[in-house]
Coordinates of C-alpha atoms and ligand atoms in Angstrom, one line a residue:
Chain A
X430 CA -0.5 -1.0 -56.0
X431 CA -2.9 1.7 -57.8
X432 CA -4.0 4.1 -55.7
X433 CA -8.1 4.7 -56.4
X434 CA -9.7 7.9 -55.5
X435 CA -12.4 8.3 -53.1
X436 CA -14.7 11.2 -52.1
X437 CA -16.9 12.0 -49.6
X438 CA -18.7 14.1 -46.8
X439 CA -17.3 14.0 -43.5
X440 CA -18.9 16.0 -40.5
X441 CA -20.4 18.4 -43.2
X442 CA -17.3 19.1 -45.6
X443 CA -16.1 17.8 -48.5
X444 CA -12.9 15.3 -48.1
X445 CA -11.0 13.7 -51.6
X446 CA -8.3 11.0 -50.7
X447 CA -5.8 9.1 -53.2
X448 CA -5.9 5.8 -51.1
X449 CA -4.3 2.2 -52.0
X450 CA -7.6 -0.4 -52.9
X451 CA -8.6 -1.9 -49.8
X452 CA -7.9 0.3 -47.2
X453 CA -9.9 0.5 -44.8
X454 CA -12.7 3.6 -43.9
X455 CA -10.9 3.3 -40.6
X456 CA -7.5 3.5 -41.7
X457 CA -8.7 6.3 -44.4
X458 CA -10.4 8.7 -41.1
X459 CA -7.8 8.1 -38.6
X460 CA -4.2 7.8 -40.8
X461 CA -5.2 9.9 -44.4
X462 CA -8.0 12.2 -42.8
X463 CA -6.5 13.0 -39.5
X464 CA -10.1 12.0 -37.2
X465 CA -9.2 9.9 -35.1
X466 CA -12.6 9.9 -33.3
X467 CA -12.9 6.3 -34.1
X468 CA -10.7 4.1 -32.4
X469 CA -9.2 0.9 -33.3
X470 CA -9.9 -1.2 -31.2
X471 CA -10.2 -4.9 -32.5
X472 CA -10.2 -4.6 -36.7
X473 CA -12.4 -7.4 -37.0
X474 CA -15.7 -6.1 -35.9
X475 CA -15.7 -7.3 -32.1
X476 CA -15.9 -4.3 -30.2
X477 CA -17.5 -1.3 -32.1
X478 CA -15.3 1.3 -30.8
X479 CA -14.8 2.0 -34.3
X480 CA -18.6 2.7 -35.1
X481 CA -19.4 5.7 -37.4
X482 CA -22.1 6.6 -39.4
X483 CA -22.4 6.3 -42.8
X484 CA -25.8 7.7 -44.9
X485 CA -27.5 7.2 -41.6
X486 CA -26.4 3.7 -40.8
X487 CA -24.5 2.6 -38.1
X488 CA -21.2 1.7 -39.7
X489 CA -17.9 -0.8 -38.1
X490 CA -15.3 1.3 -40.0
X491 CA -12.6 -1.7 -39.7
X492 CA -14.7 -4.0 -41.9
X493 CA -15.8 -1.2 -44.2
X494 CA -13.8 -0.6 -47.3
X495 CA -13.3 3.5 -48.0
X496 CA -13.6 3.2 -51.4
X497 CA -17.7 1.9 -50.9
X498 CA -18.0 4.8 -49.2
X499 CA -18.2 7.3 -52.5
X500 CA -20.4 10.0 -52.4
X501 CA -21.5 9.0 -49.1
X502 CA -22.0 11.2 -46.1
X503 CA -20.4 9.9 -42.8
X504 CA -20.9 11.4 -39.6
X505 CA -18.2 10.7 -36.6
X506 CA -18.1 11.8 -33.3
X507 CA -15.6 14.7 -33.6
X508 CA -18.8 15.9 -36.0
X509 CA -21.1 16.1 -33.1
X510 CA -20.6 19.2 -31.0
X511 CA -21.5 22.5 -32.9
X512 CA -19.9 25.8 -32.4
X513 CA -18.3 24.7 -29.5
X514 CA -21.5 23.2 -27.7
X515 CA -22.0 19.8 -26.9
X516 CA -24.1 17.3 -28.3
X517 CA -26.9 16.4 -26.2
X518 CA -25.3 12.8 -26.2
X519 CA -22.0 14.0 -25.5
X520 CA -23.1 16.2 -22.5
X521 CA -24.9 13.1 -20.8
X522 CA -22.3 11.1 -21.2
X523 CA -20.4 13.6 -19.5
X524 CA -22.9 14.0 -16.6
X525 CA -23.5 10.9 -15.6
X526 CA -19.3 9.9 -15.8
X527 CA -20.2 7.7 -18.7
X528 CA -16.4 8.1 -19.7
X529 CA -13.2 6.8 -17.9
X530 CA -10.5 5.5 -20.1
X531 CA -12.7 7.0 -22.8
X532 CA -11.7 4.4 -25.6
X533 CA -15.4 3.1 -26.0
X534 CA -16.8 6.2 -26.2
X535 CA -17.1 7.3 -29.5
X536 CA -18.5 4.1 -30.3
X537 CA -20.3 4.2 -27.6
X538 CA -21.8 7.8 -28.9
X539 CA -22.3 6.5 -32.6
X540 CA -24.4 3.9 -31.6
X541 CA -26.8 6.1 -29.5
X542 CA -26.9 8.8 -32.0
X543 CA -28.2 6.0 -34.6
X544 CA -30.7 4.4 -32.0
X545 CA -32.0 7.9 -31.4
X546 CA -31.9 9.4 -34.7
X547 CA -34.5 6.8 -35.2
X548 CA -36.0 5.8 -31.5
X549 CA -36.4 9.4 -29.8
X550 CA -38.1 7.7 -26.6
X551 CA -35.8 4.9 -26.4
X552 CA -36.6 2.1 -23.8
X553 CA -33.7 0.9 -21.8
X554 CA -34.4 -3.2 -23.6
X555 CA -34.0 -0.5 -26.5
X556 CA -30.9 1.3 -25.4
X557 CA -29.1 -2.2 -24.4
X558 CA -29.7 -3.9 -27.5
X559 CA -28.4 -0.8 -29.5
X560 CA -25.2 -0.9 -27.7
X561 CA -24.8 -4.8 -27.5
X562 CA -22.2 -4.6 -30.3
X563 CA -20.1 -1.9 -28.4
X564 CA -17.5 -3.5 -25.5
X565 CA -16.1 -1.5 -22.4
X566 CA -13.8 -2.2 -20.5
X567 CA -13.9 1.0 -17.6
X568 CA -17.8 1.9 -16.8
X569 CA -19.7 -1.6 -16.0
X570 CA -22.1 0.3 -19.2
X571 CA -24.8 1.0 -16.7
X572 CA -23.1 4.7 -16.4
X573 CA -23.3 4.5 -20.6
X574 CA -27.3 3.0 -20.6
X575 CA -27.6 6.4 -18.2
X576 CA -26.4 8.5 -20.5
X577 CA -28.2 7.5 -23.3
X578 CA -31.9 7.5 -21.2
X579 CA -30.5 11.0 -20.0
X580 CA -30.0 11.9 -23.7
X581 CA -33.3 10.7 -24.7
X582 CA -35.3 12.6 -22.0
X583 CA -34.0 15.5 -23.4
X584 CA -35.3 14.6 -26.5
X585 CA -39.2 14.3 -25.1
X586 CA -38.3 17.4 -23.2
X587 CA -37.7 19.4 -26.8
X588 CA -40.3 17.8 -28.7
X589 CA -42.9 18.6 -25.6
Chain B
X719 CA -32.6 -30.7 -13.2
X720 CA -33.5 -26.9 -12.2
X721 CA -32.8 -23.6 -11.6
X722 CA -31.4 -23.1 -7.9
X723 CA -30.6 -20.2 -6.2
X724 CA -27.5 -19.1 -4.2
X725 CA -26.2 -16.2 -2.2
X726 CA -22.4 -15.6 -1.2
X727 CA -20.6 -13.2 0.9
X728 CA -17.4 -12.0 1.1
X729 CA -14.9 -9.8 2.7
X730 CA -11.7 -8.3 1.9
X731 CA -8.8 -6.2 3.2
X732 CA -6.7 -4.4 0.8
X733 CA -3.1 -3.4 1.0
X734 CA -2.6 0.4 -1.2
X735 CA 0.4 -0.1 -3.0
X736 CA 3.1 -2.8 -3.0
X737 CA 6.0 -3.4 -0.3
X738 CA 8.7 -3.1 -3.3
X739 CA 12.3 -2.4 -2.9
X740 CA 10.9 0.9 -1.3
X741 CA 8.0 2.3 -2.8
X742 CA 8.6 6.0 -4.2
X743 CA 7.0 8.5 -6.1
X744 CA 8.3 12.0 -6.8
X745 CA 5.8 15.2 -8.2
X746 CA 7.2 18.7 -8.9
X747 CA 4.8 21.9 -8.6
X748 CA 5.8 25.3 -10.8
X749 CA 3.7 28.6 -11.2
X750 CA 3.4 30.1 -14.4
X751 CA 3.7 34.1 -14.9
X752 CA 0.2 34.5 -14.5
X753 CA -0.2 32.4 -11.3
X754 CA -1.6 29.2 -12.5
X755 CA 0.2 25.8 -11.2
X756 CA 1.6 23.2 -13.4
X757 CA 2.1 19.9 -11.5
X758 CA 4.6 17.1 -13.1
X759 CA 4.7 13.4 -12.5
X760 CA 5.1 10.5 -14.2
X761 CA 2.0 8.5 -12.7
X762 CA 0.1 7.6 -16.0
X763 CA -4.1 9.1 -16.1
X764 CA -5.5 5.3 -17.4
X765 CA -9.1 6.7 -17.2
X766 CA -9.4 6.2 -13.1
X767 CA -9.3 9.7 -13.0
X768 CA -5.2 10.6 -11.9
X769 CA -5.0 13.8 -13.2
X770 CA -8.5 15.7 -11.6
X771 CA -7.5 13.9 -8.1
X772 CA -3.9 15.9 -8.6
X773 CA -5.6 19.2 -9.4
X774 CA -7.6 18.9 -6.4
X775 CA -5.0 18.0 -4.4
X776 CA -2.6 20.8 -5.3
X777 CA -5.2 23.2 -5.2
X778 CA -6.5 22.0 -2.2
X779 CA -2.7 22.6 -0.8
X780 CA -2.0 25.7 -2.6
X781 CA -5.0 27.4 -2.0
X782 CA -6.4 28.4 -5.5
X783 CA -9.4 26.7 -7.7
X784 CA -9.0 23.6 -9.3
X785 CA -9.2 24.9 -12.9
X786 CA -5.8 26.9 -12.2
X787 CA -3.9 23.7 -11.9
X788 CA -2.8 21.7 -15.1
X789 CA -1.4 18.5 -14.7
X790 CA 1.5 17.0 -17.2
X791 CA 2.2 13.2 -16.9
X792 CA 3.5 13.3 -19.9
X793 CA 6.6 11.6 -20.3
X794 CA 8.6 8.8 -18.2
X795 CA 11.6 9.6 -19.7
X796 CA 11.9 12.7 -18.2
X797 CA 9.3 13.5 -15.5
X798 CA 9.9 12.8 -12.1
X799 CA 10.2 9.5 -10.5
X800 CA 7.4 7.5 -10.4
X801 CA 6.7 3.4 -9.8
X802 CA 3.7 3.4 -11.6
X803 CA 0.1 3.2 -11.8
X804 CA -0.5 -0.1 -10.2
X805 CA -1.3 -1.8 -7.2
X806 CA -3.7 0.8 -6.2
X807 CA -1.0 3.3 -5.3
X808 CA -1.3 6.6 -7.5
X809 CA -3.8 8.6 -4.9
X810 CA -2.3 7.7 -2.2
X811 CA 1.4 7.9 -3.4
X812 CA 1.6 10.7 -5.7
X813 CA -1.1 12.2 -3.8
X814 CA 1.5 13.0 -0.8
X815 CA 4.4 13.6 -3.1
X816 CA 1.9 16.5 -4.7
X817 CA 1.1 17.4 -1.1
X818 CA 4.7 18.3 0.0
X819 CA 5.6 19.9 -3.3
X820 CA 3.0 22.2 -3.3
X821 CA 3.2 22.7 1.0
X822 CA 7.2 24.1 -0.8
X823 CA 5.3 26.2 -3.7
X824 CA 2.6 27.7 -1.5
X825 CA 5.5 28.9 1.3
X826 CA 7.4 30.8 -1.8
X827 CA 3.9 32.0 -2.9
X828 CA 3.3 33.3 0.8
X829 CA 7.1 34.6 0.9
X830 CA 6.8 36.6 -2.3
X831 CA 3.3 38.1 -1.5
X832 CA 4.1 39.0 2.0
X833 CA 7.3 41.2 0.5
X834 CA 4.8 43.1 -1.7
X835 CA 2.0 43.3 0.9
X836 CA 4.8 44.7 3.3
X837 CA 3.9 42.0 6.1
X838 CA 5.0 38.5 7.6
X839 CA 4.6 35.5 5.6
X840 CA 3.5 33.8 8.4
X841 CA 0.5 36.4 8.7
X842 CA -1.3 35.5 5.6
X843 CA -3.7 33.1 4.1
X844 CA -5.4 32.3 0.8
X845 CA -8.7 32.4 0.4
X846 CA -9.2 29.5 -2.1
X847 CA -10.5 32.1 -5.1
X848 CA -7.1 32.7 -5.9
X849 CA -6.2 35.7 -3.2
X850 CA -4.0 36.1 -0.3
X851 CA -5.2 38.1 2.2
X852 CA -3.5 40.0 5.5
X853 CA -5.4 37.2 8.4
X854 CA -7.7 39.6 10.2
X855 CA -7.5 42.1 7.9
X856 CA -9.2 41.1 4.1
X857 CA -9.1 44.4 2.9
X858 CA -5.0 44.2 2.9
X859 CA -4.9 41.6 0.0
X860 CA -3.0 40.8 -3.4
X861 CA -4.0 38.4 -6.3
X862 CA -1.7 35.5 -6.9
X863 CA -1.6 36.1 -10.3
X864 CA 0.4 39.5 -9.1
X865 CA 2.0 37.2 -7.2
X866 CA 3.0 35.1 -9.6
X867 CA 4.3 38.2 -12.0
X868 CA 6.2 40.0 -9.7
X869 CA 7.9 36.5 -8.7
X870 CA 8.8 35.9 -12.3
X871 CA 9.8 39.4 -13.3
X872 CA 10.4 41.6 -10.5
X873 CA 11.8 39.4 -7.5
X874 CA 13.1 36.6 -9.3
X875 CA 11.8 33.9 -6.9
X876 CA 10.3 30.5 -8.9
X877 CA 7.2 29.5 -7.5
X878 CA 8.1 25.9 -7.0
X879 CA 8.2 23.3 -5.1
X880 CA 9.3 19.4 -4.5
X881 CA 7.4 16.0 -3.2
X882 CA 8.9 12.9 -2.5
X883 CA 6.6 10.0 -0.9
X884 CA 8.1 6.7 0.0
X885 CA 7.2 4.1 2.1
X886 CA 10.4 2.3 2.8
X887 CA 11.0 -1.5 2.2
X888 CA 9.6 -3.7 5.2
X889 CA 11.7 -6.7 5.7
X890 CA 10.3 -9.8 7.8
X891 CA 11.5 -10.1 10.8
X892 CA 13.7 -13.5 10.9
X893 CA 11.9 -15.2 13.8
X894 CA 8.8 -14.4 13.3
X895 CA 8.0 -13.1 9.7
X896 CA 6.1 -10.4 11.2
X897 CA 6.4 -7.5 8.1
X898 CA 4.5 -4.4 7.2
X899 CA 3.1 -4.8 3.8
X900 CA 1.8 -1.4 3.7
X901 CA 0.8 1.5 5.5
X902 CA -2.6 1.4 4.4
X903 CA -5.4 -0.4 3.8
X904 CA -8.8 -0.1 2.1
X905 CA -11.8 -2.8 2.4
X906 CA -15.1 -4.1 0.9
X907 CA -17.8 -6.6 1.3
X908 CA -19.9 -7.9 -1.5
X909 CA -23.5 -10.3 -0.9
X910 CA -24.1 -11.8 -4.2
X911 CA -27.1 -13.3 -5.6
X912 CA -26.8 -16.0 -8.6
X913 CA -29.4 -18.5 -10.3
X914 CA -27.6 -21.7 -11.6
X915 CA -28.6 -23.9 -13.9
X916 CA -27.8 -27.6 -13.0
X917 CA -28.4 -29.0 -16.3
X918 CA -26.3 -26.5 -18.4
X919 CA -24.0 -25.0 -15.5
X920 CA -25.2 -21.5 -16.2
X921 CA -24.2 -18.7 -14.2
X922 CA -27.0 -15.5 -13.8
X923 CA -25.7 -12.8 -11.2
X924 CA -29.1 -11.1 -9.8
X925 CA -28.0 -9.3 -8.1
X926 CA -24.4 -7.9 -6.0
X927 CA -24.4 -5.1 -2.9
X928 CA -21.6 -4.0 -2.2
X929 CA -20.0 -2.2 1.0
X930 CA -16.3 -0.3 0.3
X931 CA -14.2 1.1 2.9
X932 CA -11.9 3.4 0.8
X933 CA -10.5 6.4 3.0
X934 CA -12.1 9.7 2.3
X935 CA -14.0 10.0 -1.1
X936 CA -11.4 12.9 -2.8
X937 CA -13.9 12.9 -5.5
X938 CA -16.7 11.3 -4.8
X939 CA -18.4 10.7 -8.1
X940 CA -15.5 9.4 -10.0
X941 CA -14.8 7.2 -7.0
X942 CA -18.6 5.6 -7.3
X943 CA -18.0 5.7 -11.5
X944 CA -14.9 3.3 -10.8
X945 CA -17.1 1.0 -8.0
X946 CA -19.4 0.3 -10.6
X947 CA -17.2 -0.3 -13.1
X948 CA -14.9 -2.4 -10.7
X949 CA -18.0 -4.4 -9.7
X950 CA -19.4 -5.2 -12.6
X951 CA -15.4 -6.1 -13.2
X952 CA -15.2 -8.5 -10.5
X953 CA -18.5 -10.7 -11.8
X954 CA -16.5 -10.5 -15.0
X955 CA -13.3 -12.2 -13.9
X956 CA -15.8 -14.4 -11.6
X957 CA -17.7 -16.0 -14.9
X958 CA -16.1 -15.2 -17.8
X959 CA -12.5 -13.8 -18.4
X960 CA -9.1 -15.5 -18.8
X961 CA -6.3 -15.2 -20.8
X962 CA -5.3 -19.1 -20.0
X963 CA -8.5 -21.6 -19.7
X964 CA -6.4 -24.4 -19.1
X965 CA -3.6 -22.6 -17.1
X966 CA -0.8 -23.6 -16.8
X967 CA -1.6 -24.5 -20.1
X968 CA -1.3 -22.3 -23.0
X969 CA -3.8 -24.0 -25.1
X970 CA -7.3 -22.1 -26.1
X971 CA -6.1 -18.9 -24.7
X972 CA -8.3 -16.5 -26.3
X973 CA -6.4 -14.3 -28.7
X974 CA -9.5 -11.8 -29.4
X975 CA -13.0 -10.3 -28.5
X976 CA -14.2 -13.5 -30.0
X977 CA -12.6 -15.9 -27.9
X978 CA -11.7 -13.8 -24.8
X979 CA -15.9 -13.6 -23.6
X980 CA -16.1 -9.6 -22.3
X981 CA -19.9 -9.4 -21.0
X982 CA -21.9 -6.3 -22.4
X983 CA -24.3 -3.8 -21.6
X984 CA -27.1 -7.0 -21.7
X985 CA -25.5 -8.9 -19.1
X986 CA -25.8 -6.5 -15.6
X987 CA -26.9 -7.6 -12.3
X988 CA -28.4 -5.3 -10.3
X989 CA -25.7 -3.3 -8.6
X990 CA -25.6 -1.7 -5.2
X991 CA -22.7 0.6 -4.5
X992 CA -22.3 1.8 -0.6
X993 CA -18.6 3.7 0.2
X994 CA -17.9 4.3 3.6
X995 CA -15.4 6.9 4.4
X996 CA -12.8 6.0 7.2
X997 CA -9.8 8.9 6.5
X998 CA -6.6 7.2 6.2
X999 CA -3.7 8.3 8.8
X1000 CA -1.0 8.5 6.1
X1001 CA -3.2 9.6 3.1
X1002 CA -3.5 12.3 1.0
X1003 CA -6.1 14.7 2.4
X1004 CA -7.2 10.4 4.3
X1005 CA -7.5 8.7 0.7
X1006 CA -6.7 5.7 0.1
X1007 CA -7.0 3.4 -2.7
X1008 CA -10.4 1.9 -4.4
X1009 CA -9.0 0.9 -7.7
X1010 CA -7.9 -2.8 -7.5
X1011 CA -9.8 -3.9 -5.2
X1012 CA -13.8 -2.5 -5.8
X1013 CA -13.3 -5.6 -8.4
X1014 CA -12.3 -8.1 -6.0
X1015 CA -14.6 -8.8 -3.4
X1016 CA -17.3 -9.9 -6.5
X1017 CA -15.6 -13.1 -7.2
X1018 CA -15.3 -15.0 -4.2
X1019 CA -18.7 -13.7 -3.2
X1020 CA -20.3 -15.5 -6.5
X1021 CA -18.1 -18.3 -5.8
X1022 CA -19.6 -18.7 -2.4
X1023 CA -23.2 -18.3 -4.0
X1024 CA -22.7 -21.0 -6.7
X1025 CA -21.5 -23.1 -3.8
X1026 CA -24.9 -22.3 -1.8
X1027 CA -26.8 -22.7 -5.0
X1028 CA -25.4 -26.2 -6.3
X1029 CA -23.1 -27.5 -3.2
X1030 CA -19.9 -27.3 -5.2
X1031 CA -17.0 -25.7 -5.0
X1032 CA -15.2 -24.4 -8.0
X1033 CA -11.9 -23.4 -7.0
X1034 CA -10.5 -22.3 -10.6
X1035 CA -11.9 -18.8 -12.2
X1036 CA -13.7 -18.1 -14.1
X1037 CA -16.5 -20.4 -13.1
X1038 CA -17.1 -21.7 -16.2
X1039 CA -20.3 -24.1 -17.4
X1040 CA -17.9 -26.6 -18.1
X1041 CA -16.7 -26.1 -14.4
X1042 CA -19.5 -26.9 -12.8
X1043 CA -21.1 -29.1 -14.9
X1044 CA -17.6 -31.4 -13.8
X1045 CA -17.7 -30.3 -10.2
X1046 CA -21.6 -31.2 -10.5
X1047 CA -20.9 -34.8 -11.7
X1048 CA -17.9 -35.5 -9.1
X1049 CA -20.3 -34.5 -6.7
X1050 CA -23.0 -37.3 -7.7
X1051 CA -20.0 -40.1 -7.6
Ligands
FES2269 S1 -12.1 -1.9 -34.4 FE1 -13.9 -2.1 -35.6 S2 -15.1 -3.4 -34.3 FE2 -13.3 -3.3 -33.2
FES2270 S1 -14.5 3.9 -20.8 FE1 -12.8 2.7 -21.0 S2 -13.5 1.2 -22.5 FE2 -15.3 2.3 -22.0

């Protein structure tokens, strides 16, 4: 099969892949790229552990094709800390144990980034219907709704 | 037709580990040059938390911080013996194999400072920052990372030690089948609160307190992280997962997320979590093991509430709808 080109920002730098049609952006982060923030976790959009962000939206990467994704920017999770310092999101999620087996999580952390990039003062009806796409199997997600409210009062806290 | 309300209750008693043919687990502790511990095993870190639990053991044992012990479970192949992650077992077996290994480590450790201290091992102690010190007399003191480096390249001595844990094979007695299962057991209570629907069969958990009796608490947020997980668990396996609807039939078994039903972050009770710590006799540091059985207690507790609720008992999991709707109409026969 012809391989097609794609080309695109990742975490802030420029990536170009030769990739066969039809892969998927999944398979193109995790197996070309070499992030393998996003997990496979179900390929056919059931569980969201995959979730990225693409131009601001939140993204399954197992149903998206790689080559849509030309010229687009996509954010993952391994994107988030900078310098070395945690990600508000990440470090709630770390202090309130919103992690155990740790396969959700990125998803997890994609889907709250997009609910807060856009809800700063999220209510928890908000927070649970952001994440309803995203399964875990470890935390019993009310460690994971923490996190996110934890995340978000640190928003208010900034902007006050 | 209505909504009717139901609370359950339920105990349990729960074995850590299994009676297998002998029940073993093996862990080897080494220093590095600069004094920092390296524990080995082959019990697998699943996300309950395996590896911290070690480091605190060993360092507990050893006598130096937490962040100076790294632990490898890396490979089955060649690590040391272990039966597994299962049944509950990995605190509380690997946990006293880690014990014993680093009770050998420590002693070389104690051996090697008191030659360059110029006193008796038996006259020192550590002082937990990574120190040993002359007892009654501070100011005599050497770090064990000078400990470590004169072991490795003056005196020749590896800081090392091995941990064997097994709780032998019980056999029944003939007569009387009396046996010892295990050495050790952990417990839990659940009250659970449900609404069912006797029209559609539906299932709400309100809400589900729970009481667990797990040993000493080694770390004791991780262990509440894996109760709340392990509860909301339970309510899972109660009303929604299987792998075999029809069991023994294979039929309908749900081959993905859209068949096999996985509740989300919309679908919590509310969720009490109370631990009581009893130390365990033959436990590491009196841990025993939460991780099985914190999901447990949840399912026969809303099985008892749909039965207060409704008056019938549904004796297959999970308690489907379906389930009740059938037990419902055998009931009015
Ligand atoms: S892997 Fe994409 S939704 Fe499960
Ligand atoms: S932490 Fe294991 S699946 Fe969420």
């Amino acid at each position: 099969m012809a391989k097609v080109p794609v080309q695109f920002t990742l975490n802030g730098s420029e990536k170009a892949e030769f990739i066969d049609s039809g892969t998927t952006l999944l398979h193109a982060l995790r197996d070309k790229i070499g992030d393998t923030s996003p997990k496979g976790g179900c390929h056919q959009g059931t569980c969201g552990a995959c979730s990225v962000i693409v131009d601001g939206e939140l993204r399954l990467s197992c149903l998206t094709l790689a080559e849509t994704c030309n010229g687009a920017t996509i954010t993952t999770t391994s994107g988030l800390a900078e310098g070395g310092v945690l990600h508000p999101l990440q470090r709630a999620f770390l202090d309130t144990f919103a992690t155990q087996c740790g396969f959700c999580t990125p998803g997890m952390i994609m889907a709250a980034k997009v609910l807060l990039d856009h809800t700063p003062n999220p209510s928890r009806e908000d927070v649970v219907e952001a994440l309803s796409g995203n399964i875990c199997r470890c935390t019993g997600y009310e460690p994971i709704i923490q996190a996110v409210l934890t995340a978000a009062r640190g928003n208010s806290q900034n902007a006050a | 037709m209505a909504i009717r309300r139901g609370r359950g209750v339920a105990a349990i008693n729960y074995p850590t580990g299994m009676n297998l043919g002998g029940d073993p687990t093996q862990a080897l502790v080494h220093s590095t040059p600069t004094g920092n511990f390296m524990v080995t095993l082959s019990s697998v870190d699943l996300g309950q938390g395996m590896k911290q639990i070690m480091a605190q053991i060993c360092a507990e044992t050893i006598g130096v911080p937490t962040d100076c012990v790294v632990v490898d479970t890396a490979d089955t192949d060649t690590g040391p013996h272990c039966m597994g992650t299962f049944a509950s077992r990995g605190t509380h077996r690997a946990g006293n194999a880690v014990i014993q290994a680093a009770k050998e480590a420590r002693q070389v450790m104690l051996e090697v400072a008191a030659e360059e201290l110029e006193v008796n091992a038996s006259d020192l102690e550590t002082d937990g920052q990574g120190n040993i010190l002359v007892k009654g007399a501070p100011q005599k003191s050497i770090s064990i990372f000078d400990v470590a480096l004169s072991a490795h390249f003056k005196r020749g001595r590896s800081i090392s030690g091995r941990g064997m844990f097994l709780i032998p094979r019980s056999y029944p007695e003939k007569e009387t089948g009396a046996m010892k299962p295990s050495t050790c057991y952990a417990h839990a209570c659940t009250v659970a609160e449900v609404e069912v629907d006797d029209e559609t069969g539906e299932v709400t958990v309100l809400t589900v307190k729970n009481v667990f009796e797990i040993g000493r608490a080694l770390n004791p947020k991780m262990v509440e992280q894996q109760l709340v997980g392990g509860s909301w668990m339970g309510i899972s396996h109660a009303l929604y997962e299987t792998t075999e609807p029809y069991y023994p039939n294979r039929d309908h078994g749900g081959t993905d997320f859209n068949q096999y039903l996985m509740p989300g972050p919309g679908d919590l009770a509310e969720t009490e979590i109370i631990v009581l710590e009893r130390p365990s006799a033959d436990g590491p540091y009196g841990a025993k093991g939460p991780g099985e059985m914190c999901a447990n207690p949840q399912i026969p507790a809303v099985a008892n509430a749909v039965f207060d609720a409704v008056g019938v008992r549904v004796d297959t999991l999970p308690i489907t709808p379906e389930r009740i709707l059938r037990a419902l109409k055998a009931q009015a026969n």
